[in-house]
PDB file of N, CA and C in Angstrom:
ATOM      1  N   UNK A   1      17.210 -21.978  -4.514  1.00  0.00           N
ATOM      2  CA  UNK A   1      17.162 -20.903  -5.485  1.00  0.00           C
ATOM      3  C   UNK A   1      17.408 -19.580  -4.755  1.00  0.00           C
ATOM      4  N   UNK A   2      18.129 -18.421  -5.252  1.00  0.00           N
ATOM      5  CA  UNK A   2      18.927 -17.530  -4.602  1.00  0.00           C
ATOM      6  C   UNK A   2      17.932 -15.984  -5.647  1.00  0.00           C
ATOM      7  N   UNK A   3      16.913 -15.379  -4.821  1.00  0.00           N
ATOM      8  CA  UNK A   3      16.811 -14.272  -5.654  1.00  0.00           C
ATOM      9  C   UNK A   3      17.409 -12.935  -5.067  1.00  0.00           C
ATOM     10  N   UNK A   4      17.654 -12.290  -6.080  1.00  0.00           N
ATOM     11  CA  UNK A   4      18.626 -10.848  -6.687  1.00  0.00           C
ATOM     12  C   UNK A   4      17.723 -10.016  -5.512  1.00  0.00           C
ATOM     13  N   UNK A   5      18.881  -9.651  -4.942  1.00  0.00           N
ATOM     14  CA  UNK A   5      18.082  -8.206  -3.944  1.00  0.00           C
ATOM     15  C   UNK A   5      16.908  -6.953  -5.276  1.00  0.00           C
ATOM     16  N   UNK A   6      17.543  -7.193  -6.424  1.00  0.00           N
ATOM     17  CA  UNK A   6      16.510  -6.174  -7.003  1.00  0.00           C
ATOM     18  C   UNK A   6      15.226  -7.019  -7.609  1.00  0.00           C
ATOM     19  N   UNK A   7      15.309  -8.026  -7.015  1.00  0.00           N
ATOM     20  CA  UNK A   7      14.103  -8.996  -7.744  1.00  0.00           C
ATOM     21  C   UNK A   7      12.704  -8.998  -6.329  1.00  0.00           C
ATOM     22  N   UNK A   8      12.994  -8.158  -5.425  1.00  0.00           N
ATOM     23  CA  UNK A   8      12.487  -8.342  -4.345  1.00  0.00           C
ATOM     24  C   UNK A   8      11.154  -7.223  -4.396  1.00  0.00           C
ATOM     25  N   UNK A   9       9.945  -7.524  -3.687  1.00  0.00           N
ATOM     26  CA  UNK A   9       9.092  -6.429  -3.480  1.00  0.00           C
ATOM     27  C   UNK A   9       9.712  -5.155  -2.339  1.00  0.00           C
ATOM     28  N   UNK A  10       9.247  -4.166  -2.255  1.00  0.00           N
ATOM     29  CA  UNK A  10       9.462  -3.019  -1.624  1.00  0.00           C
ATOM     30  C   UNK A  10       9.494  -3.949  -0.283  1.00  0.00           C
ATOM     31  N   UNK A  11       8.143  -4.471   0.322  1.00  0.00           N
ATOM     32  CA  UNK A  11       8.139  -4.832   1.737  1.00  0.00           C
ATOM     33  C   UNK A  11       9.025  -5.323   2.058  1.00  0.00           C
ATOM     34  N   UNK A  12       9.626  -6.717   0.833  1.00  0.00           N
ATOM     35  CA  UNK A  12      11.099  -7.298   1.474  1.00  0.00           C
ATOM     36  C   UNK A  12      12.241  -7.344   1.605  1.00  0.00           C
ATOM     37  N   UNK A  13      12.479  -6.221   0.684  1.00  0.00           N
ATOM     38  CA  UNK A  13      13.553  -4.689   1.000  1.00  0.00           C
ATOM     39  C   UNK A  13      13.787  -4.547   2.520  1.00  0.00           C
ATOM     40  N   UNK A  14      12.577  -4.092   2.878  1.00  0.00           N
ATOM     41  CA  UNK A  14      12.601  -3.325   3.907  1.00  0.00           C
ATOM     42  C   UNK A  14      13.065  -4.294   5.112  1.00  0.00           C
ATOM     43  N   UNK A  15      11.872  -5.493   5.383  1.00  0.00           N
ATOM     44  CA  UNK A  15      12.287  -6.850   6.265  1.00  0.00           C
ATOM     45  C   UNK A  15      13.651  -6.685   6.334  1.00  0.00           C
ATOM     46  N   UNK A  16      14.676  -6.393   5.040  1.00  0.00           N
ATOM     47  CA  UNK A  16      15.690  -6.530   5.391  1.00  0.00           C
ATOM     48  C   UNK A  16      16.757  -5.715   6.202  1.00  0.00           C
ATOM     49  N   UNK A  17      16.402  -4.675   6.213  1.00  0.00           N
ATOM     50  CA  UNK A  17      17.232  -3.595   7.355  1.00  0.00           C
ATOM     51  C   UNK A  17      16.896  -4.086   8.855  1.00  0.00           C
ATOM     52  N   UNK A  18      17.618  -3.090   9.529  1.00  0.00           N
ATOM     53  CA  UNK A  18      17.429  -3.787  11.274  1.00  0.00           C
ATOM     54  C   UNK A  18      17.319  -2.545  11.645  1.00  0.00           C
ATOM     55  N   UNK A  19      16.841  -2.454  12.927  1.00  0.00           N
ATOM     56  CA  UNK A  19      16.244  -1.131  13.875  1.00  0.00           C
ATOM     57  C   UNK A  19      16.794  -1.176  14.665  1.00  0.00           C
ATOM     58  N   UNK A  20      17.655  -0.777  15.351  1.00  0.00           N
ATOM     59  CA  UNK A  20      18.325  -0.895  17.013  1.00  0.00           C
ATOM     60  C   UNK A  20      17.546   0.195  18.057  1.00  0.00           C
ATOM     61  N   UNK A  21      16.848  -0.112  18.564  1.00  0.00           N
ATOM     62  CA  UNK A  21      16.012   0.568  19.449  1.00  0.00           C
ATOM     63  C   UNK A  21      16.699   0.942  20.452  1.00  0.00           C
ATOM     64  N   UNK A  22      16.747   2.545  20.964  1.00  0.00           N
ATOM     65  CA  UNK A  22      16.977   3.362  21.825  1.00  0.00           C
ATOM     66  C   UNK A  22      16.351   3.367  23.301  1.00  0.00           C
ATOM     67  N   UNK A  23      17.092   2.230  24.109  1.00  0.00           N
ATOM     68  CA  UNK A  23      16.209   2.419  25.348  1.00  0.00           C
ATOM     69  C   UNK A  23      15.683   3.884  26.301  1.00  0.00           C
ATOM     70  N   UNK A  24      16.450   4.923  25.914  1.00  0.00           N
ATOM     71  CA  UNK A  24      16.396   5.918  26.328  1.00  0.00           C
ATOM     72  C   UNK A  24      15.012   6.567  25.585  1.00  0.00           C
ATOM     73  N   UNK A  25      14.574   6.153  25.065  1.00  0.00           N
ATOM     74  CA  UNK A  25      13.139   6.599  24.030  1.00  0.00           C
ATOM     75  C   UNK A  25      13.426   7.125  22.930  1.00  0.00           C
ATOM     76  N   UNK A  26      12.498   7.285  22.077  1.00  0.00           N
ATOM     77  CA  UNK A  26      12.178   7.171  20.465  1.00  0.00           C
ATOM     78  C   UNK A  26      12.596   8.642  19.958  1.00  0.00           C
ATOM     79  N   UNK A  27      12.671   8.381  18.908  1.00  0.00           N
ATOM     80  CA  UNK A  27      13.988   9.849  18.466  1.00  0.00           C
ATOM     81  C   UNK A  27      12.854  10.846  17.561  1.00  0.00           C
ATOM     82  N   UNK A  28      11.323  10.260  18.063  1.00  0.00           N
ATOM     83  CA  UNK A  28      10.253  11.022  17.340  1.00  0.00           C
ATOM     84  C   UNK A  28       9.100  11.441  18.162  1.00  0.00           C
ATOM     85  N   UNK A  29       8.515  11.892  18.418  1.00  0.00           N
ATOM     86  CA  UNK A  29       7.185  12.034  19.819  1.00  0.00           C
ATOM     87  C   UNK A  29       6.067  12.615  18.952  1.00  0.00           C
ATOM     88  N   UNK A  30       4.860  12.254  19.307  1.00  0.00           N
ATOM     89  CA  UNK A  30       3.864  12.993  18.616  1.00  0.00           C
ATOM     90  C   UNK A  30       3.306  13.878  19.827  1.00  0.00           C
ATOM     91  N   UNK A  31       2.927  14.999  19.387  1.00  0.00           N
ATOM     92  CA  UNK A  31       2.518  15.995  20.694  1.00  0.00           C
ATOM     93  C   UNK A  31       0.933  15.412  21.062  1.00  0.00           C
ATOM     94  N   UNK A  32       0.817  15.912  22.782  1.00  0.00           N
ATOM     95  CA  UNK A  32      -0.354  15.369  22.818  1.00  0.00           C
ATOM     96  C   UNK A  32      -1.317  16.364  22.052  1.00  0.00           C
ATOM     97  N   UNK A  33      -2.583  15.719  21.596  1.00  0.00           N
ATOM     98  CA  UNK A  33      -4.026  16.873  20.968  1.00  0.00           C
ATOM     99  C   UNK A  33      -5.132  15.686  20.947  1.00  0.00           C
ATOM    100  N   UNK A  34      -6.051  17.128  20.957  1.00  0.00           N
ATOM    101  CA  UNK A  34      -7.262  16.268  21.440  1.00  0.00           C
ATOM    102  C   UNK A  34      -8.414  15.914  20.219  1.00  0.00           C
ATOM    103  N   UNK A  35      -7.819  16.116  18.935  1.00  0.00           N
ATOM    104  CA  UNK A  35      -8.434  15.910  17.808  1.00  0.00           C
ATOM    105  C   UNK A  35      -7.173  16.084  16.530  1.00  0.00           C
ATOM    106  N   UNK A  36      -6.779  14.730  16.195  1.00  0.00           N
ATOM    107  CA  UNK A  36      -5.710  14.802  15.531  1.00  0.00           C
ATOM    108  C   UNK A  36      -5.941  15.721  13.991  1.00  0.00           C
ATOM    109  N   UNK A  37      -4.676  16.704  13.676  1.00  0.00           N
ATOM    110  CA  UNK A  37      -5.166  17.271  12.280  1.00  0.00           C
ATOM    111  C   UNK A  37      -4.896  16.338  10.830  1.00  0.00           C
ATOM    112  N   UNK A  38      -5.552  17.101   9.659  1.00  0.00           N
ATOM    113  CA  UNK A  38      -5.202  16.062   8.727  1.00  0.00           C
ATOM    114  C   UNK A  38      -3.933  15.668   8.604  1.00  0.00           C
ATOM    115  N   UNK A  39      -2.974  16.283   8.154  1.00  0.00           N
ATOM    116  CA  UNK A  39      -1.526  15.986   8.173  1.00  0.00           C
ATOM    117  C   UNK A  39      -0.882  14.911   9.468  1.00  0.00           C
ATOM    118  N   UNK A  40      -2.033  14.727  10.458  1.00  0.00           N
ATOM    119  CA  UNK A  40      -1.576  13.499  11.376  1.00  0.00           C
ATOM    120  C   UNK A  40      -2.288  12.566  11.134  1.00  0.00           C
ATOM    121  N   UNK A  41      -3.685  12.506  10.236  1.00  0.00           N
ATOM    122  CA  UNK A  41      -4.264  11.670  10.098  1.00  0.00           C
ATOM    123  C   UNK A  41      -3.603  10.666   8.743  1.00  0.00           C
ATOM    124  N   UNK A  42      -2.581  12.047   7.567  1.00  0.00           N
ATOM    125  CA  UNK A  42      -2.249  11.931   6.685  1.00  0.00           C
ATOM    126  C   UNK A  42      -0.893  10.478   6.563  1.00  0.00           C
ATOM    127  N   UNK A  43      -0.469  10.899   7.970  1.00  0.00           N
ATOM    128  CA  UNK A  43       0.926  10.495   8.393  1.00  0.00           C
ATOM    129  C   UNK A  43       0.111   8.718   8.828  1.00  0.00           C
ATOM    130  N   UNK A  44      -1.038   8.683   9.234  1.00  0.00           N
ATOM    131  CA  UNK A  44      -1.363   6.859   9.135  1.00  0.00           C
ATOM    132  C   UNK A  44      -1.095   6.200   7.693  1.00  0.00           C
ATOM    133  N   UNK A  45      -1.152   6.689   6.958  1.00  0.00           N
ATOM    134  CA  UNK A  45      -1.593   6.432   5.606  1.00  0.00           C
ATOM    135  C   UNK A  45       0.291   6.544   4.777  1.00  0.00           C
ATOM    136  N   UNK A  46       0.512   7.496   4.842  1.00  0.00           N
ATOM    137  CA  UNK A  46       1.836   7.930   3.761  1.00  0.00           C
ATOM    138  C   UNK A  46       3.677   7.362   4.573  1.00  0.00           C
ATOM    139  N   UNK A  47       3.425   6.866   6.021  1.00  0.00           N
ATOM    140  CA  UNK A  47       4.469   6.658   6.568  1.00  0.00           C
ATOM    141  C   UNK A  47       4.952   5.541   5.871  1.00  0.00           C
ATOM    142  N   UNK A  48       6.199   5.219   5.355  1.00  0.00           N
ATOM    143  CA  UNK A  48       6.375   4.055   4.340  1.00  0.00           C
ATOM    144  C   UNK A  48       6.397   2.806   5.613  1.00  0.00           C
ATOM    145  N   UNK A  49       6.847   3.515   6.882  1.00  0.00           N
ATOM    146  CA  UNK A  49       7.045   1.967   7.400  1.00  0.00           C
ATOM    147  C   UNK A  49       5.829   1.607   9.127  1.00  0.00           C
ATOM    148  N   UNK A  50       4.885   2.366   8.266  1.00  0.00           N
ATOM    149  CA  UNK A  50       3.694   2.407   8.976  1.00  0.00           C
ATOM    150  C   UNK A  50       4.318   2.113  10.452  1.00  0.00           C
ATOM    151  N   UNK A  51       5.248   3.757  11.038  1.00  0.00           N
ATOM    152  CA  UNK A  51       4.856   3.798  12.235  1.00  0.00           C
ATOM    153  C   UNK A  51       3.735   4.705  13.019  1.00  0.00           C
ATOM    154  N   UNK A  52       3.131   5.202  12.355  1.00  0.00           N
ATOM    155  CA  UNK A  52       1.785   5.827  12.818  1.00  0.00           C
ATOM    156  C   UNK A  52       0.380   5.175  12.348  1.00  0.00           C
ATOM    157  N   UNK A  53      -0.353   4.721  13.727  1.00  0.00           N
ATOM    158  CA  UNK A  53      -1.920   4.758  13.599  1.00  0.00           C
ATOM    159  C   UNK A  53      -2.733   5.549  14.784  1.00  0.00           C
ATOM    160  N   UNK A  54      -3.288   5.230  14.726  1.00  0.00           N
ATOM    161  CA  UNK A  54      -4.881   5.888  15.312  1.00  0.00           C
ATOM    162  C   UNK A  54      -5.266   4.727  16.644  1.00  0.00           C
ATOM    163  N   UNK A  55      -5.240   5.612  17.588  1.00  0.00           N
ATOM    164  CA  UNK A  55      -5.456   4.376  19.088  1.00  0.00           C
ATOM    165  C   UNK A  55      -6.783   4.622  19.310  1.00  0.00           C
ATOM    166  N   UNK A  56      -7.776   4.008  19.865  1.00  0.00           N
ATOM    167  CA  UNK A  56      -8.759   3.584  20.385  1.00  0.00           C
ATOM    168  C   UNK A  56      -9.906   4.707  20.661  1.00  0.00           C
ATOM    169  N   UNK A  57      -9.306   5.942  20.980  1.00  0.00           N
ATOM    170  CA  UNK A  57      -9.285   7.144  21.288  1.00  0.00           C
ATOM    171  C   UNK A  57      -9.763   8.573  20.339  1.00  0.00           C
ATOM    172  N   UNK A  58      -8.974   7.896  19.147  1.00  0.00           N
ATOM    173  CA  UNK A  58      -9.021   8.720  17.844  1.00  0.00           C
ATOM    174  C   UNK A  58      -7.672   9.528  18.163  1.00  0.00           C
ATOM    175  N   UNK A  59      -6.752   9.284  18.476  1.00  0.00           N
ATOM    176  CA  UNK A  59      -5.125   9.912  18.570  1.00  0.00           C
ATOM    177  C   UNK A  59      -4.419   9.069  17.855  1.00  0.00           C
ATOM    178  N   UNK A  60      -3.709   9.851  16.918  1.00  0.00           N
ATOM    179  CA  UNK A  60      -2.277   9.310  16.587  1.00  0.00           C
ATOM    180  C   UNK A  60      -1.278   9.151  17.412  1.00  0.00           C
ATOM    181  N   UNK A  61      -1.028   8.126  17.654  1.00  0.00           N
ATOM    182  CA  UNK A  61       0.118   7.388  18.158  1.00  0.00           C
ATOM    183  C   UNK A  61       1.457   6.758  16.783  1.00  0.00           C
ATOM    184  N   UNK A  62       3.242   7.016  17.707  1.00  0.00           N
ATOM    185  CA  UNK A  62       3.828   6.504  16.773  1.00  0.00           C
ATOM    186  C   UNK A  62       3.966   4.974  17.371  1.00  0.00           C
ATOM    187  N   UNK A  63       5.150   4.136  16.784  1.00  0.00           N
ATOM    188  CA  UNK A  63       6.122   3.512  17.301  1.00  0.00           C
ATOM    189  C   UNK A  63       7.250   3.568  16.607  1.00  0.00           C
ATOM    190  N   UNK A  64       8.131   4.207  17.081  1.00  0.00           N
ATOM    191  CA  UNK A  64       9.247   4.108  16.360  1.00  0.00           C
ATOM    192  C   UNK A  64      10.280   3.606  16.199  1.00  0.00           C
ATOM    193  N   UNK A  65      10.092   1.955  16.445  1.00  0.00           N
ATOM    194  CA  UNK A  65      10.888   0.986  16.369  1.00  0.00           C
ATOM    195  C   UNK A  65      10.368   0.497  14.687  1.00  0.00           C
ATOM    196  N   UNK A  66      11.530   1.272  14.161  1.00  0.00           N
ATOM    197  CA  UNK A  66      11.607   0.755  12.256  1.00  0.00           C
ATOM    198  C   UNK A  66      11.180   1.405  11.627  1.00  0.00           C
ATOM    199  N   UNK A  67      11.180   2.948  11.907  1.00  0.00           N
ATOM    200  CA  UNK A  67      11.197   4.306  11.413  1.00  0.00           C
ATOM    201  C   UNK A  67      12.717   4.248  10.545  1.00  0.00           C
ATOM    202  N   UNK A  68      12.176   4.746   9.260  1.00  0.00           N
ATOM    203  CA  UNK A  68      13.400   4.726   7.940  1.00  0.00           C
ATOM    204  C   UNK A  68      14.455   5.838   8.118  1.00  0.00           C
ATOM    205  N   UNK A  69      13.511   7.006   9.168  1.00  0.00           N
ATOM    206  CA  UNK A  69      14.182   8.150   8.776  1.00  0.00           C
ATOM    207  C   UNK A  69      14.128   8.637   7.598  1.00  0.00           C
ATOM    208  N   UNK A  70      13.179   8.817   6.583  1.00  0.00           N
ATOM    209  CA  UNK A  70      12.736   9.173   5.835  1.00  0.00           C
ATOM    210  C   UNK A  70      12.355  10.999   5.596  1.00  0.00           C
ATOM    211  N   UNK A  71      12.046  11.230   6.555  1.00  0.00           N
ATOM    212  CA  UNK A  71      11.610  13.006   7.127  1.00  0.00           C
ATOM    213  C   UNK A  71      10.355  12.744   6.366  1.00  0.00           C
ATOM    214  N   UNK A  72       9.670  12.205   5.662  1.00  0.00           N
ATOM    215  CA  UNK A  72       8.124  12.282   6.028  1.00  0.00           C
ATOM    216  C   UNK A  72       7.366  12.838   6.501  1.00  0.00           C
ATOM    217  N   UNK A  73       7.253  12.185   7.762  1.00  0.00           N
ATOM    218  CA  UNK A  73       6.383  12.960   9.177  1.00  0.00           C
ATOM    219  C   UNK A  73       6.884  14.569   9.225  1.00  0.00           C
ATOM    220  N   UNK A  74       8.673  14.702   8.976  1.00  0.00           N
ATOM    221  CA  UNK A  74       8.854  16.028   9.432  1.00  0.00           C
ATOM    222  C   UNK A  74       8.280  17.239   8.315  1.00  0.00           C
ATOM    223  N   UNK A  75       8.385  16.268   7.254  1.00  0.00           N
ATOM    224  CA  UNK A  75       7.702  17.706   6.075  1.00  0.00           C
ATOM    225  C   UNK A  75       6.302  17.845   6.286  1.00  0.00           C
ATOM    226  N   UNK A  76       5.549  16.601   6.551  1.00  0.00           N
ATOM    227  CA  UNK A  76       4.096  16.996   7.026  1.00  0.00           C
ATOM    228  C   UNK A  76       3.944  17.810   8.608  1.00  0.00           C
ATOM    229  N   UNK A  77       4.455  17.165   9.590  1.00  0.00           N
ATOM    230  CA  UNK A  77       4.271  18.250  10.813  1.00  0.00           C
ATOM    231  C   UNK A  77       5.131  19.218  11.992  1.00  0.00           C
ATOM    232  N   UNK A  78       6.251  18.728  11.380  1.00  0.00           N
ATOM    233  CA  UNK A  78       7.112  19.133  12.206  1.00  0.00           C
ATOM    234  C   UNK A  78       7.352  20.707  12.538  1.00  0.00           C
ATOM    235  N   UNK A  79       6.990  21.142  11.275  1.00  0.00           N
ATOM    236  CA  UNK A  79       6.615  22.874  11.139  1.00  0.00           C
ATOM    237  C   UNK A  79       5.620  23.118  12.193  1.00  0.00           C
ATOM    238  N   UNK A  80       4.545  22.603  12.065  1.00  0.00           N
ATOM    239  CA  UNK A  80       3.648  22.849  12.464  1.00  0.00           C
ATOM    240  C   UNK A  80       3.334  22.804  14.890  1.00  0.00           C
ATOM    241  N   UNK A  81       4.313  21.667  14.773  1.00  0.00           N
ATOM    242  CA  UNK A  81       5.118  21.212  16.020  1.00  0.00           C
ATOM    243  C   UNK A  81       4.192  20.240  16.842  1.00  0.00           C
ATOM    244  N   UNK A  82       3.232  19.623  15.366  1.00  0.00           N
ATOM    245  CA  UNK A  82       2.548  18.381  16.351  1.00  0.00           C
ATOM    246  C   UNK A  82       3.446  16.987  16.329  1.00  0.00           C
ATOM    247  N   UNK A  83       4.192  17.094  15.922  1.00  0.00           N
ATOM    248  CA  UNK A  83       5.436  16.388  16.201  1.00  0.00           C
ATOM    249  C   UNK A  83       7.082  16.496  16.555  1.00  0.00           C
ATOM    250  N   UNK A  84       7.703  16.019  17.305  1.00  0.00           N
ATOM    251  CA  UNK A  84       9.258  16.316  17.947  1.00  0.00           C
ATOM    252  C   UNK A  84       9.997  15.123  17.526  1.00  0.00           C
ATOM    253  N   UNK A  85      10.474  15.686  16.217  1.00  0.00           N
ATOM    254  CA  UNK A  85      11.490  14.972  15.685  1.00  0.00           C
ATOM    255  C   UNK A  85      13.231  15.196  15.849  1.00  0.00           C
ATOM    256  N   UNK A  86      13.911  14.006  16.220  1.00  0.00           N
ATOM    257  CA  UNK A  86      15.627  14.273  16.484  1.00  0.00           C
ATOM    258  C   UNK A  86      16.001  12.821  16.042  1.00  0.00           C
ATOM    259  N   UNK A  87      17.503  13.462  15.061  1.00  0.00           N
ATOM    260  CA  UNK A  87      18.247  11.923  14.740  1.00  0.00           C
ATOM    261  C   UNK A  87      18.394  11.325  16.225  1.00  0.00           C
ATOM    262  N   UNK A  88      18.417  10.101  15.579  1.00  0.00           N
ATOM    263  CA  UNK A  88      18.974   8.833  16.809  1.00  0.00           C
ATOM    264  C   UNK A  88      20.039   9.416  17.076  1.00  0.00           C
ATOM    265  N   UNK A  89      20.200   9.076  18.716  1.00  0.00           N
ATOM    266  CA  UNK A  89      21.969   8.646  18.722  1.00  0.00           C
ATOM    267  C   UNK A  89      22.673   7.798  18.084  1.00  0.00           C
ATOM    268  N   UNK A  90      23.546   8.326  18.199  1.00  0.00           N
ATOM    269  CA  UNK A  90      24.627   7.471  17.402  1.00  0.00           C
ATOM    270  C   UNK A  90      24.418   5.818  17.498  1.00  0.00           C
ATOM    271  N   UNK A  91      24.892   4.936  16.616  1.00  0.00           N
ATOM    272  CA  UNK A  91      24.732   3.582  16.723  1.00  0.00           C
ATOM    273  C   UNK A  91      23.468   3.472  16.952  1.00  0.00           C
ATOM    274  N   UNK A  92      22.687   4.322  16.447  1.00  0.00           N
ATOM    275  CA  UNK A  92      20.936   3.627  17.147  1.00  0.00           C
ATOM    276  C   UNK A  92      19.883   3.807  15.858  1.00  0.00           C
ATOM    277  N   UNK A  93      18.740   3.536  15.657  1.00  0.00           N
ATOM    278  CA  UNK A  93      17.849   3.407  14.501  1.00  0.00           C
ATOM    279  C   UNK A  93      17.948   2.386  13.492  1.00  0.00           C
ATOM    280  N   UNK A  94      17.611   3.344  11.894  1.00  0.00           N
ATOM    281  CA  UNK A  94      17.508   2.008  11.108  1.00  0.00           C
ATOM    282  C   UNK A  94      18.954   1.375  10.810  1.00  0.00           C
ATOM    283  N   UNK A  95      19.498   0.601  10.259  1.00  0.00           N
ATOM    284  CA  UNK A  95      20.759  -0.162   9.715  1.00  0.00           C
ATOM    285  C   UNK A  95      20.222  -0.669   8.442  1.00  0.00           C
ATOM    286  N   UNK A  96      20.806   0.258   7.272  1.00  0.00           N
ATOM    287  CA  UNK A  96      20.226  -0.238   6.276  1.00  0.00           C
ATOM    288  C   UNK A  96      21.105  -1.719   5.380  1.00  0.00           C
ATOM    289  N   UNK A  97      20.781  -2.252   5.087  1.00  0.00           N
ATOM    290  CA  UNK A  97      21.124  -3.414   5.067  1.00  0.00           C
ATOM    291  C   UNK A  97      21.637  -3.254   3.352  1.00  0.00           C
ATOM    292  N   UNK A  98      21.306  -2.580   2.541  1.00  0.00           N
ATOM    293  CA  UNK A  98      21.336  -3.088   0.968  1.00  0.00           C
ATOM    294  C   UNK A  98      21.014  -1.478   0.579  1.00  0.00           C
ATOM    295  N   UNK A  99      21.519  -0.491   0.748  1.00  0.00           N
ATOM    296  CA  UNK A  99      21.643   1.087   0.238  1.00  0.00           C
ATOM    297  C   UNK A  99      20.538   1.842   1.256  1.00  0.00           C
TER     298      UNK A  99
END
């Protein structure tokens, strides 16, 4: 049985794109701080492809292997400059698979 890409949940949408990871490092950095603010605490919670949590520490940490590129993170902090956001290089990030 064959189901319709629009018959699919959000998550398996997503499963379906590919990430090509940048050995040169991640095209996003969270700055270091020593008490993360809400808008970084906000960013565990609202990232659609949950690359931000909270390490051991109480710091937000990303990974940004399967970051949508969404600008998300950048409307919550990038103003602010607890985060350093830049497109991938070329040929590198998400590959969206289906729009």
């Amino acid at each position: 049985m064959t189901i319709a890409v629009a018959e699919l949940r959000v998550e398996d949408k997503l499963f379906l794109n590919r990430y090509l990871v940048d050995a040169r490092g991640p095209h996003i950095k969270v700055r270091p701080h020593e008490k993360p603010s809400p808008n970084l605490i906000a960013l565990t919670r609202v990232c659609p492809a949950k690359c931000y949590e909270l390490n051991d520490k109480g710091q937000v940490e990303i990974t940004a292997d399967g970051c949508m590129e969404c600008g998300t993170c950048r409307m919550l902090c990038e103003a602010s400059g607890e985060i350093e956001w830049n497109y991938p290089r070329g040929g590198f990030g998400v590959l969206f698979k289906f729009g």
